[in-house]
Amino acid sequence: HVQLVESGGGSVQDGGSLRLSCEVSGYSFGTYCTGWFRQAPGKEREEVATIYAGGVATSYAASVKGRFTISKDSAKNILYLQMDSLKREYTAMYYCASYDSAYVCPLDHQSYLYWGQGTQVTVS
């Protein structure tokens, strides 16, 4: 039974920082692609960042490149998203998700089967 549980969201001022965490269970963390996605009210869910199973190769949305850092601790089965220099337009519900491949990391959220419940990030 795959389970993903996000935490770390909250309210922060423009220019501030937050670190999101996603605890993963139910599969071998080192064998799946994992990623962060977000959805603002009235908008489509979009990719924020993804990390390949090996934990080295990453991908970022253009809007967050240089501001966000995705990482994973395979010993603890935790996925992280360090968010710096936050902007108001980053306000959204942030979700972590897993894709069951060690070699492919899709950018489209529709490909991901396993999702957490989301954690709200509000930048004001």
Tab-separated table of N, CA, C and O in Angstrom:
chain	number	residue	atom	x	y	z
A	1	HIS	N	0.855	-1.192	0.000
A	1	HIS	CA	0.000	0.000	0.000
A	1	HIS	C	0.885	1.235	0.000
A	1	HIS	O	1.523	1.563	0.987
A	2	VAL	N	0.948	1.954	-1.140
A	2	VAL	CA	1.775	3.140	-1.264
A	2	VAL	C	1.098	4.311	-0.561
A	2	VAL	O	-0.092	4.558	-0.747
A	3	GLN	N	1.886	5.011	0.227
A	3	GLN	CA	1.346	6.169	0.946
A	3	GLN	C	2.353	7.307	0.903
A	3	GLN	O	3.558	7.086	1.082
A	4	LEU	N	1.876	8.515	0.639
A	4	LEU	CA	2.702	9.710	0.629
A	4	LEU	C	2.029	10.749	1.533
A	4	LEU	O	0.835	11.018	1.377
A	5	VAL	N	2.798	11.317	2.440
A	5	VAL	CA	2.247	12.272	3.398
A	5	VAL	C	3.120	13.526	3.400
A	5	VAL	O	4.278	13.477	3.815
A	6	GLU	N	2.542	14.640	2.954
A	6	GLU	CA	3.271	15.901	2.909
A	6	GLU	C	3.158	16.658	4.229
A	6	GLU	O	2.180	16.503	4.972
A	7	SER	N	4.149	17.494	4.479
A	7	SER	CA	4.119	18.402	5.619
A	7	SER	C	5.029	19.588	5.312
A	7	SER	O	5.791	19.554	4.333
A	8	GLY	N	4.929	20.615	6.144
A	8	GLY	CA	5.842	21.742	6.018
A	8	GLY	C	5.252	22.976	5.375
A	8	GLY	O	5.916	24.017	5.303
A	9	GLY	N	4.030	22.872	4.887
A	9	GLY	CA	3.414	24.056	4.299
A	9	GLY	C	3.072	25.086	5.362
A	9	GLY	O	3.198	24.840	6.563
A	10	GLY	N	2.669	26.269	4.919
A	10	GLY	CA	2.299	27.318	5.853
A	10	GLY	C	2.223	28.647	5.153
A	10	GLY	O	2.210	28.726	3.925
A	11	SER	N	2.162	29.693	5.955
A	11	SER	CA	2.102	31.058	5.433
A	11	SER	C	3.451	31.728	5.612
A	11	SER	O	4.072	31.615	6.676
A	12	VAL	N	3.888	32.414	4.597
A	12	VAL	CA	5.191	33.064	4.626
A	12	VAL	C	5.107	34.354	3.821
A	12	VAL	O	4.277	34.477	2.918
A	13	GLN	N	5.962	35.283	4.161
A	13	GLN	CA	5.980	36.551	3.435
A	13	GLN	C	6.746	36.416	2.131
A	13	GLN	O	7.612	35.545	1.983
A	14	ASP	N	6.411	37.295	1.213
A	14	ASP	CA	7.112	37.365	-0.069
A	14	ASP	C	8.622	37.448	0.175
A	14	ASP	O	9.081	38.251	0.989
A	15	GLY	N	9.374	36.583	-0.514
A	15	GLY	CA	10.815	36.530	-0.338
A	15	GLY	C	11.282	35.539	0.709
A	15	GLY	O	12.492	35.299	0.859
A	16	GLY	N	10.353	34.951	1.450
A	16	GLY	CA	10.690	34.015	2.507
A	16	GLY	C	10.986	32.617	1.990
A	16	GLY	O	11.032	32.378	0.782
A	17	SER	N	11.165	31.695	2.931
A	17	SER	CA	11.526	30.313	2.601
A	17	SER	C	10.646	29.329	3.353
A	17	SER	O	10.153	29.631	4.447
A	18	LEU	N	10.462	28.170	2.762
A	18	LEU	CA	9.799	27.046	3.403
A	18	LEU	C	10.462	25.766	2.905
A	18	LEU	O	10.993	25.731	1.795
A	19	ARG	N	10.399	24.720	3.716
A	19	ARG	CA	10.840	23.407	3.268
A	19	ARG	C	9.702	22.420	3.436
A	19	ARG	O	9.216	22.208	4.547
A	20	LEU	N	9.307	21.838	2.328
A	20	LEU	CA	8.271	20.810	2.347
A	20	LEU	C	8.913	19.438	2.466
A	20	LEU	O	10.002	19.201	1.938
A	21	SER	N	8.211	18.545	3.146
A	21	SER	CA	8.653	17.161	3.273
A	21	SER	C	7.541	16.239	2.815
A	21	SER	O	6.360	16.569	2.941
A	22	CYS	N	7.925	15.079	2.318
A	22	CYS	CA	6.957	14.065	1.902
A	22	CYS	C	7.489	12.712	2.368
A	22	CYS	O	8.502	12.241	1.856
A	23	GLU	N	6.819	12.126	3.333
A	23	GLU	CA	7.199	10.803	3.822
A	23	GLU	C	6.535	9.747	2.958
A	23	GLU	O	5.318	9.768	2.768
A	24	VAL	N	7.334	8.823	2.456
A	24	VAL	CA	6.857	7.818	1.512
A	24	VAL	C	6.960	6.438	2.132
A	24	VAL	O	7.959	6.109	2.776
A	25	SER	N	5.950	5.634	1.928
A	25	SER	CA	5.982	4.253	2.414
A	25	SER	C	5.249	3.360	1.424
A	25	SER	O	4.488	3.838	0.579
A	26	GLY	N	5.522	2.063	1.521
A	26	GLY	CA	4.803	1.099	0.695
A	26	GLY	C	5.536	0.625	-0.538
A	26	GLY	O	5.050	-0.253	-1.249
A	27	TYR	N	6.705	1.194	-0.805
A	27	TYR	CA	7.511	0.715	-1.929
A	27	TYR	C	8.948	1.113	-1.677
A	27	TYR	O	9.242	1.945	-0.812
A	28	SER	N	9.840	0.537	-2.456
A	28	SER	CA	11.252	0.861	-2.316
A	28	SER	C	11.509	2.247	-2.885
A	28	SER	O	11.385	2.481	-4.078
A	29	PHE	N	11.856	3.165	-2.002
A	29	PHE	CA	11.966	4.575	-2.369
A	29	PHE	C	12.974	4.808	-3.480
A	29	PHE	O	12.857	5.743	-4.254
A	30	GLY	N	13.969	3.965	-3.561
A	30	GLY	CA	15.017	4.150	-4.548
A	30	GLY	C	14.680	3.638	-5.928
A	30	GLY	O	15.537	3.666	-6.813
A	31	THR	N	13.461	3.183	-6.149
A	31	THR	CA	13.107	2.607	-7.444
A	31	THR	C	12.075	3.415	-8.218
A	31	THR	O	11.768	3.089	-9.357
A	32	TYR	N	11.515	4.455	-7.624
A	32	TYR	CA	10.479	5.248	-8.275
A	32	TYR	C	10.961	6.680	-8.494
A	32	TYR	O	11.707	7.248	-7.701
A	33	CYS	N	10.459	7.275	-9.553
A	33	CYS	CA	10.579	8.722	-9.736
A	33	CYS	C	9.599	9.391	-8.774
A	33	CYS	O	8.489	8.903	-8.572
A	34	THR	N	10.006	10.513	-8.181
A	34	THR	CA	9.099	11.252	-7.306
A	34	THR	C	9.155	12.736	-7.670
A	34	THR	O	10.149	13.209	-8.228
A	35	GLY	N	8.107	13.440	-7.349
A	35	GLY	CA	8.083	14.846	-7.728
A	35	GLY	C	7.133	15.671	-6.897
A	35	GLY	O	6.341	15.140	-6.106
A	36	TRP	N	7.238	16.966	-7.066
A	36	TRP	CA	6.348	17.931	-6.445
A	36	TRP	C	5.537	18.624	-7.524
A	36	TRP	O	6.080	19.022	-8.565
A	37	PHE	N	4.264	18.790	-7.250
A	37	PHE	CA	3.346	19.472	-8.142
A	37	PHE	C	2.553	20.472	-7.309
A	37	PHE	O	2.508	20.365	-6.083
A	38	ARG	N	1.942	21.430	-7.981
A	38	ARG	CA	1.124	22.393	-7.247
A	38	ARG	C	-0.114	22.752	-8.056
A	38	ARG	O	-0.139	22.631	-9.275
A	39	GLN	N	-1.119	23.180	-7.312
A	39	GLN	CA	-2.357	23.601	-7.952
A	39	GLN	C	-2.911	24.811	-7.223
A	39	GLN	O	-3.218	24.731	-6.021
A	40	ALA	N	-3.010	25.915	-7.938
A	40	ALA	CA	-3.605	27.132	-7.398
A	40	ALA	C	-5.097	27.118	-7.711
A	40	ALA	O	-5.524	26.455	-8.676
A	41	PRO	N	-5.906	27.827	-6.955
A	41	PRO	CA	-7.347	27.861	-7.204
A	41	PRO	C	-7.663	28.287	-8.636
A	41	PRO	O	-7.130	29.290	-9.130
A	42	GLY	N	-8.492	27.507	-9.308
A	42	GLY	CA	-8.903	27.832	-10.664
A	42	GLY	C	-7.879	27.522	-11.740
A	42	GLY	O	-8.091	27.848	-12.912
A	43	LYS	N	-6.781	26.896	-11.348
A	43	LYS	CA	-5.736	26.589	-12.328
A	43	LYS	C	-5.480	25.098	-12.405
A	43	LYS	O	-5.846	24.347	-11.505
A	44	GLU	N	-4.808	24.701	-13.486
A	44	GLU	CA	-4.427	23.304	-13.667
A	44	GLU	C	-3.288	22.940	-12.709
A	44	GLU	O	-2.472	23.786	-12.342
A	45	ARG	N	-3.246	21.670	-12.335
A	45	ARG	CA	-2.108	21.185	-11.563
A	45	ARG	C	-0.879	21.219	-12.475
A	45	ARG	O	-0.955	20.890	-13.656
A	46	GLU	N	0.276	21.622	-11.919
A	46	GLU	CA	1.478	21.760	-12.732
A	46	GLU	C	2.691	21.194	-12.012
A	46	GLU	O	2.743	21.136	-10.786
A	47	GLU	N	3.650	20.787	-12.821
A	47	GLU	CA	4.894	20.273	-12.268
A	47	GLU	C	5.685	21.393	-11.618
A	47	GLU	O	5.736	22.511	-12.143
A	48	VAL	N	6.301	21.102	-10.500
A	48	VAL	CA	7.235	22.016	-9.844
A	48	VAL	C	8.650	21.479	-10.001
A	48	VAL	O	9.536	22.178	-10.493
A	49	ALA	N	8.856	20.237	-9.588
A	49	ALA	CA	10.178	19.627	-9.670
A	49	ALA	C	10.040	18.115	-9.575
A	49	ALA	O	9.134	17.612	-8.913
A	50	THR	N	10.942	17.409	-10.249
A	50	THR	CA	10.968	15.954	-10.158
A	50	THR	C	12.399	15.487	-9.938
A	50	THR	O	13.361	16.187	-10.278
A	51	ILE	N	12.525	14.304	-9.365
A	51	ILE	CA	13.838	13.729	-9.112
A	51	ILE	C	13.793	12.252	-9.469
A	51	ILE	O	12.865	11.529	-9.082
A	52	TYR	N	14.794	11.812	-10.226
A	52	TYR	CA	14.835	10.431	-10.641
A	52	TYR	C	15.135	9.524	-9.454
A	52	TYR	O	15.597	9.969	-8.413
A	53	ALA	N	14.870	8.241	-9.665
A	53	ALA	CA	14.999	7.270	-8.584
A	53	ALA	C	16.385	7.291	-7.945
A	53	ALA	O	16.522	7.141	-6.734
A	54	GLY	N	17.414	7.483	-8.756
A	54	GLY	CA	18.775	7.473	-8.236
A	54	GLY	C	19.107	8.669	-7.353
A	54	GLY	O	20.114	8.662	-6.641
A	55	GLY	N	18.280	9.695	-7.414
A	55	GLY	CA	18.465	10.845	-6.539
A	55	GLY	C	19.416	11.909	-7.054
A	55	GLY	O	19.726	12.863	-6.338
A	56	VAL	N	19.873	11.756	-8.290
A	56	VAL	CA	20.845	12.722	-8.834
A	56	VAL	C	20.188	13.624	-9.875
A	56	VAL	O	20.232	14.852	-9.766
A	57	ALA	N	19.596	13.027	-10.890
A	57	ALA	CA	18.989	13.805	-11.974
A	57	ALA	C	17.703	14.456	-11.493
A	57	ALA	O	16.857	13.811	-10.856
A	58	THR	N	17.556	15.746	-11.807
A	58	THR	CA	16.381	16.508	-11.389
A	58	THR	C	15.855	17.342	-12.550
A	58	THR	O	16.548	17.574	-13.542
A	59	SER	N	14.624	17.782	-12.391
A	59	SER	CA	14.016	18.657	-13.383
A	59	SER	C	13.183	19.690	-12.651
A	59	SER	O	12.548	19.371	-11.634
A	60	TYR	N	13.176	20.930	-13.151
A	60	TYR	CA	12.429	22.002	-12.507
A	60	TYR	C	11.588	22.754	-13.525
A	60	TYR	O	11.992	22.930	-14.680
A	61	ALA	N	10.449	23.235	-13.077
A	61	ALA	CA	9.681	24.156	-13.888
A	61	ALA	C	10.483	25.442	-14.031
A	61	ALA	O	11.192	25.858	-13.100
A	62	ALA	N	10.371	26.086	-15.172
A	62	ALA	CA	11.138	27.303	-15.438
A	62	ALA	C	10.862	28.383	-14.387
A	62	ALA	O	11.757	29.140	-14.010
A	63	SER	N	9.636	28.412	-13.890
A	63	SER	CA	9.250	29.469	-12.950
A	63	SER	C	9.918	29.343	-11.589
A	63	SER	O	9.958	30.324	-10.837
A	64	VAL	N	10.441	28.158	-11.249
A	64	VAL	CA	11.032	27.965	-9.932
A	64	VAL	C	12.518	27.649	-9.988
A	64	VAL	O	13.163	27.539	-8.936
A	65	LYS	N	13.058	27.511	-11.174
A	65	LYS	CA	14.467	27.156	-11.318
A	65	LYS	C	15.333	28.218	-10.655
A	65	LYS	O	15.146	29.418	-10.864
A	66	GLY	N	16.263	27.773	-9.832
A	66	GLY	CA	17.129	28.690	-9.111
A	66	GLY	C	16.576	29.116	-7.760
A	66	GLY	O	17.292	29.707	-6.947
A	67	ARG	N	15.298	28.844	-7.524
A	67	ARG	CA	14.664	29.204	-6.252
A	67	ARG	C	14.348	27.968	-5.414
A	67	ARG	O	14.356	28.032	-4.189
A	68	PHE	N	13.982	26.871	-6.071
A	68	PHE	CA	13.584	25.644	-5.386
A	68	PHE	C	14.654	24.577	-5.591
A	68	PHE	O	15.313	24.528	-6.638
A	69	THR	N	14.767	23.689	-4.611
A	69	THR	CA	15.673	22.552	-4.709
A	69	THR	C	14.948	21.303	-4.236
A	69	THR	O	14.460	21.262	-3.092
A	70	ILE	N	14.900	20.299	-5.103
A	70	ILE	CA	14.302	19.023	-4.745
A	70	ILE	C	15.414	18.059	-4.339
A	70	ILE	O	16.501	18.057	-4.923
A	71	SER	N	15.156	17.270	-3.304
A	71	SER	CA	16.139	16.294	-2.855
A	71	SER	C	15.409	15.151	-2.174
A	71	SER	O	14.210	15.241	-1.894
A	72	LYS	N	16.138	14.078	-1.922
A	72	LYS	CA	15.530	12.933	-1.260
A	72	LYS	C	16.533	12.298	-0.323
A	72	LYS	O	17.737	12.307	-0.582
A	73	ASP	N	16.026	11.767	0.766
A	73	ASP	CA	16.824	11.005	1.718
A	73	ASP	C	16.305	9.578	1.652
A	73	ASP	O	15.266	9.256	2.237
A	74	SER	N	17.027	8.726	0.910
A	74	SER	CA	16.541	7.366	0.696
A	74	SER	C	16.603	6.525	1.957
A	74	SER	O	15.858	5.562	2.094
A	75	ALA	N	17.480	6.880	2.886
A	75	ALA	CA	17.561	6.134	4.141
A	75	ALA	C	16.313	6.363	4.983
A	75	ALA	O	15.871	5.480	5.723
A	76	LYS	N	15.738	7.569	4.869
A	76	LYS	CA	14.555	7.911	5.665
A	76	LYS	C	13.269	7.844	4.852
A	76	LYS	O	12.180	8.051	5.395
A	77	ASN	N	13.373	7.598	3.557
A	77	ASN	CA	12.202	7.593	2.675
A	77	ASN	C	11.461	8.934	2.708
A	77	ASN	O	10.229	8.980	2.807
A	78	ILE	N	12.196	10.012	2.611
A	78	ILE	CA	11.601	11.345	2.638
A	78	ILE	C	12.044	12.136	1.412
A	78	ILE	O	13.228	12.163	1.076
A	79	LEU	N	11.095	12.772	0.787
A	79	LEU	CA	11.331	13.677	-0.329
A	79	LEU	C	11.200	15.099	0.207
A	79	LEU	O	10.303	15.381	1.004
A	80	TYR	N	12.085	15.992	-0.242
A	80	TYR	CA	12.067	17.374	0.228
A	80	TYR	C	11.897	18.346	-0.937
A	80	TYR	O	12.255	18.054	-2.072
A	81	LEU	N	11.400	19.520	-0.612
A	81	LEU	CA	11.402	20.635	-1.545
A	81	LEU	C	11.770	21.888	-0.755
A	81	LEU	O	10.967	22.372	0.052
A	82	GLN	N	12.992	22.357	-0.950
A	82	GLN	CA	13.422	23.603	-0.329
A	82	GLN	C	13.004	24.742	-1.238
A	82	GLN	O	13.388	24.777	-2.405
A	83	MET	N	12.221	25.665	-0.691
A	83	MET	CA	11.683	26.763	-1.484
A	83	MET	C	12.213	28.073	-0.920
A	83	MET	O	11.909	28.436	0.227
A	84	ASP	N	12.993	28.760	-1.698
A	84	ASP	CA	13.573	30.045	-1.294
A	84	ASP	C	13.061	31.161	-2.211
A	84	ASP	O	12.581	30.903	-3.306
A	85	SER	N	13.204	32.391	-1.749
A	85	SER	CA	12.781	33.559	-2.532
A	85	SER	C	11.357	33.381	-3.042
A	85	SER	O	11.069	33.583	-4.237
A	86	LEU	N	10.474	33.017	-2.152
A	86	LEU	CA	9.094	32.729	-2.538
A	86	LEU	C	8.396	33.993	-3.043
A	86	LEU	O	8.640	35.105	-2.574
A	87	LYS	N	7.502	33.768	-3.995
A	87	LYS	CA	6.724	34.862	-4.580
A	87	LYS	C	5.235	34.585	-4.373
A	87	LYS	O	4.811	33.429	-4.222
A	88	ARG	N	4.444	35.639	-4.406
A	88	ARG	CA	3.006	35.495	-4.162
A	88	ARG	C	2.351	34.520	-5.129
A	88	ARG	O	1.435	33.785	-4.762
A	89	GLU	N	2.850	34.514	-6.371
A	89	GLU	CA	2.246	33.633	-7.367
A	89	GLU	C	2.538	32.160	-7.127
A	89	GLU	O	2.022	31.288	-7.825
A	90	TYR	N	3.354	31.864	-6.121
A	90	TYR	CA	3.621	30.475	-5.768
A	90	TYR	C	2.585	29.925	-4.796
A	90	TYR	O	2.639	28.750	-4.435
A	91	THR	N	1.654	30.766	-4.388
A	91	THR	CA	0.611	30.304	-3.485
A	91	THR	C	-0.215	29.211	-4.151
A	91	THR	O	-0.736	29.392	-5.251
A	92	ALA	N	-0.295	28.060	-3.499
A	92	ALA	CA	-0.989	26.904	-4.077
A	92	ALA	C	-0.987	25.768	-3.068
A	92	ALA	O	-0.304	25.823	-2.045
A	93	MET	N	-1.737	24.735	-3.402
A	93	MET	CA	-1.625	23.468	-2.683
A	93	MET	C	-0.504	22.687	-3.354
A	93	MET	O	-0.492	22.550	-4.583
A	94	TYR	N	0.439	22.221	-2.559
A	94	TYR	CA	1.579	21.478	-3.079
A	94	TYR	C	1.410	19.997	-2.759
A	94	TYR	O	1.105	19.629	-1.621
A	95	TYR	N	1.639	19.178	-3.792
A	95	TYR	CA	1.476	17.731	-3.665
A	95	TYR	C	2.774	17.023	-4.026
A	95	TYR	O	3.476	17.441	-4.953
A	96	CYS	N	3.054	15.918	-3.337
A	96	CYS	CA	4.113	15.035	-3.807
A	96	CYS	C	3.455	13.837	-4.495
A	96	CYS	O	2.319	13.476	-4.192
A	97	ALA	N	4.176	13.258	-5.432
A	97	ALA	CA	3.640	12.149	-6.220
A	97	ALA	C	4.763	11.223	-6.632
A	97	ALA	O	5.930	11.635	-6.712
A	98	SER	N	4.399	9.973	-6.911
A	98	SER	CA	5.373	8.978	-7.337
A	98	SER	C	4.955	8.345	-8.645
A	98	SER	O	3.758	8.103	-8.880
A	99	TYR	N	5.962	8.055	-9.469
A	99	TYR	CA	5.756	7.378	-10.751
A	99	TYR	C	6.605	6.115	-10.727
A	99	TYR	O	7.802	6.167	-10.449
A	100	ASP	N	5.982	4.983	-11.052
A	100	ASP	CA	6.632	3.694	-10.837
A	100	ASP	C	7.611	3.320	-11.942
A	100	ASP	O	7.432	2.327	-12.649
A	101	SER	N	8.662	4.137	-12.054
A	101	SER	CA	9.760	3.818	-12.957
A	101	SER	C	11.037	4.389	-12.374
A	101	SER	O	11.043	5.499	-11.836
A	102	ALA	N	12.122	3.651	-12.511
A	102	ALA	CA	13.413	4.144	-12.041
A	102	ALA	C	14.108	4.970	-13.120
A	102	ALA	O	15.073	5.672	-12.837
A	103	TYR	N	13.570	4.920	-14.370
A	103	TYR	CA	14.297	5.508	-15.495
A	103	TYR	C	13.543	6.626	-16.207
A	103	TYR	O	14.085	7.280	-17.085
A	104	VAL	N	12.290	6.810	-15.847
A	104	VAL	CA	11.463	7.825	-16.484
A	104	VAL	C	10.856	8.714	-15.413
A	104	VAL	O	10.393	8.217	-14.380
A	105	CYS	N	10.842	10.018	-15.672
A	105	CYS	CA	10.233	10.972	-14.746
A	105	CYS	C	9.354	11.910	-15.560
A	105	CYS	O	9.819	12.946	-16.045
A	106	PRO	N	8.080	11.581	-15.752
A	106	PRO	CA	7.214	12.417	-16.586
A	106	PRO	C	7.024	13.813	-16.007
A	106	PRO	O	7.083	14.017	-14.793
A	107	LEU	N	6.799	14.765	-16.886
A	107	LEU	CA	6.526	16.129	-16.439
A	107	LEU	C	5.023	16.371	-16.259
A	107	LEU	O	4.635	17.303	-15.562
A	108	ASP	N	4.205	15.555	-16.891
A	108	ASP	CA	2.763	15.763	-16.810
A	108	ASP	C	2.200	15.032	-15.606
A	108	ASP	O	2.485	13.862	-15.362
A	109	HIS	N	1.375	15.728	-14.848
A	109	HIS	CA	0.884	15.154	-13.598
A	109	HIS	C	-0.039	13.960	-13.845
A	109	HIS	O	-0.161	13.088	-12.985
A	110	GLN	N	-0.663	13.903	-15.022
A	110	GLN	CA	-1.604	12.812	-15.281
A	110	GLN	C	-0.930	11.443	-15.265
A	110	GLN	O	-1.594	10.429	-15.085
A	111	SER	N	0.381	11.406	-15.456
A	111	SER	CA	1.084	10.135	-15.498
A	111	SER	C	1.306	9.526	-14.124
A	111	SER	O	1.597	8.349	-13.998
A	112	TYR	N	1.176	10.331	-13.095
A	112	TYR	CA	1.514	9.876	-11.748
A	112	TYR	C	0.324	9.190	-11.094
A	112	TYR	O	-0.783	9.723	-11.070
A	113	LEU	N	0.605	8.019	-10.528
A	113	LEU	CA	-0.462	7.211	-9.956
A	113	LEU	C	-0.651	7.465	-8.470
A	113	LEU	O	-1.765	7.421	-7.957
A	114	TYR	N	0.448	7.724	-7.767
A	114	TYR	CA	0.398	7.833	-6.314
A	114	TYR	C	0.573	9.284	-5.887
A	114	TYR	O	1.525	9.954	-6.300
A	115	TRP	N	-0.321	9.762	-5.012
A	115	TRP	CA	-0.345	11.157	-4.593
A	115	TRP	C	-0.533	11.278	-3.091
A	115	TRP	O	-1.185	10.439	-2.457
A	116	GLY	N	0.042	12.345	-2.547
A	116	GLY	CA	-0.246	12.706	-1.174
A	116	GLY	C	-1.495	13.568	-1.116
A	116	GLY	O	-2.111	13.870	-2.144
A	117	GLN	N	-1.838	13.984	0.101
A	117	GLN	CA	-3.066	14.752	0.292
A	117	GLN	C	-2.860	16.249	0.059
A	117	GLN	O	-3.829	17.004	-0.056
A	118	GLY	N	-1.622	16.678	-0.005
A	118	GLY	CA	-1.317	18.077	-0.263
A	118	GLY	C	-1.033	18.869	0.995
A	118	GLY	O	-1.494	18.525	2.092
A	119	THR	N	-0.235	19.919	0.841
A	119	THR	CA	0.045	20.851	1.929
A	119	THR	C	-0.019	22.267	1.347
A	119	THR	O	0.523	22.539	0.281
A	120	GLN	N	-0.712	23.147	2.044
A	120	GLN	CA	-0.964	24.489	1.524
A	120	GLN	C	0.230	25.399	1.758
A	120	GLN	O	0.769	25.464	2.877
A	121	VAL	N	0.611	26.116	0.729
A	121	VAL	CA	1.643	27.152	0.819
A	121	VAL	C	0.999	28.475	0.425
A	121	VAL	O	0.429	28.593	-0.660
A	122	THR	N	1.087	29.439	1.329
A	122	THR	CA	0.512	30.759	1.076
A	122	THR	C	1.607	31.802	1.233
A	122	THR	O	2.233	31.889	2.292
A	123	VAL	N	1.834	32.575	0.187
A	123	VAL	CA	2.843	33.628	0.194
A	123	VAL	C	2.122	34.973	0.075
A	123	VAL	O	1.343	35.181	-0.852
A	124	SER	N	2.375	35.845	1.027
A	124	SER	CA	1.670	37.135	1.010
A	124	SER	C	2.624	38.313	1.201
A	124	SER	O	3.819	38.082	1.479
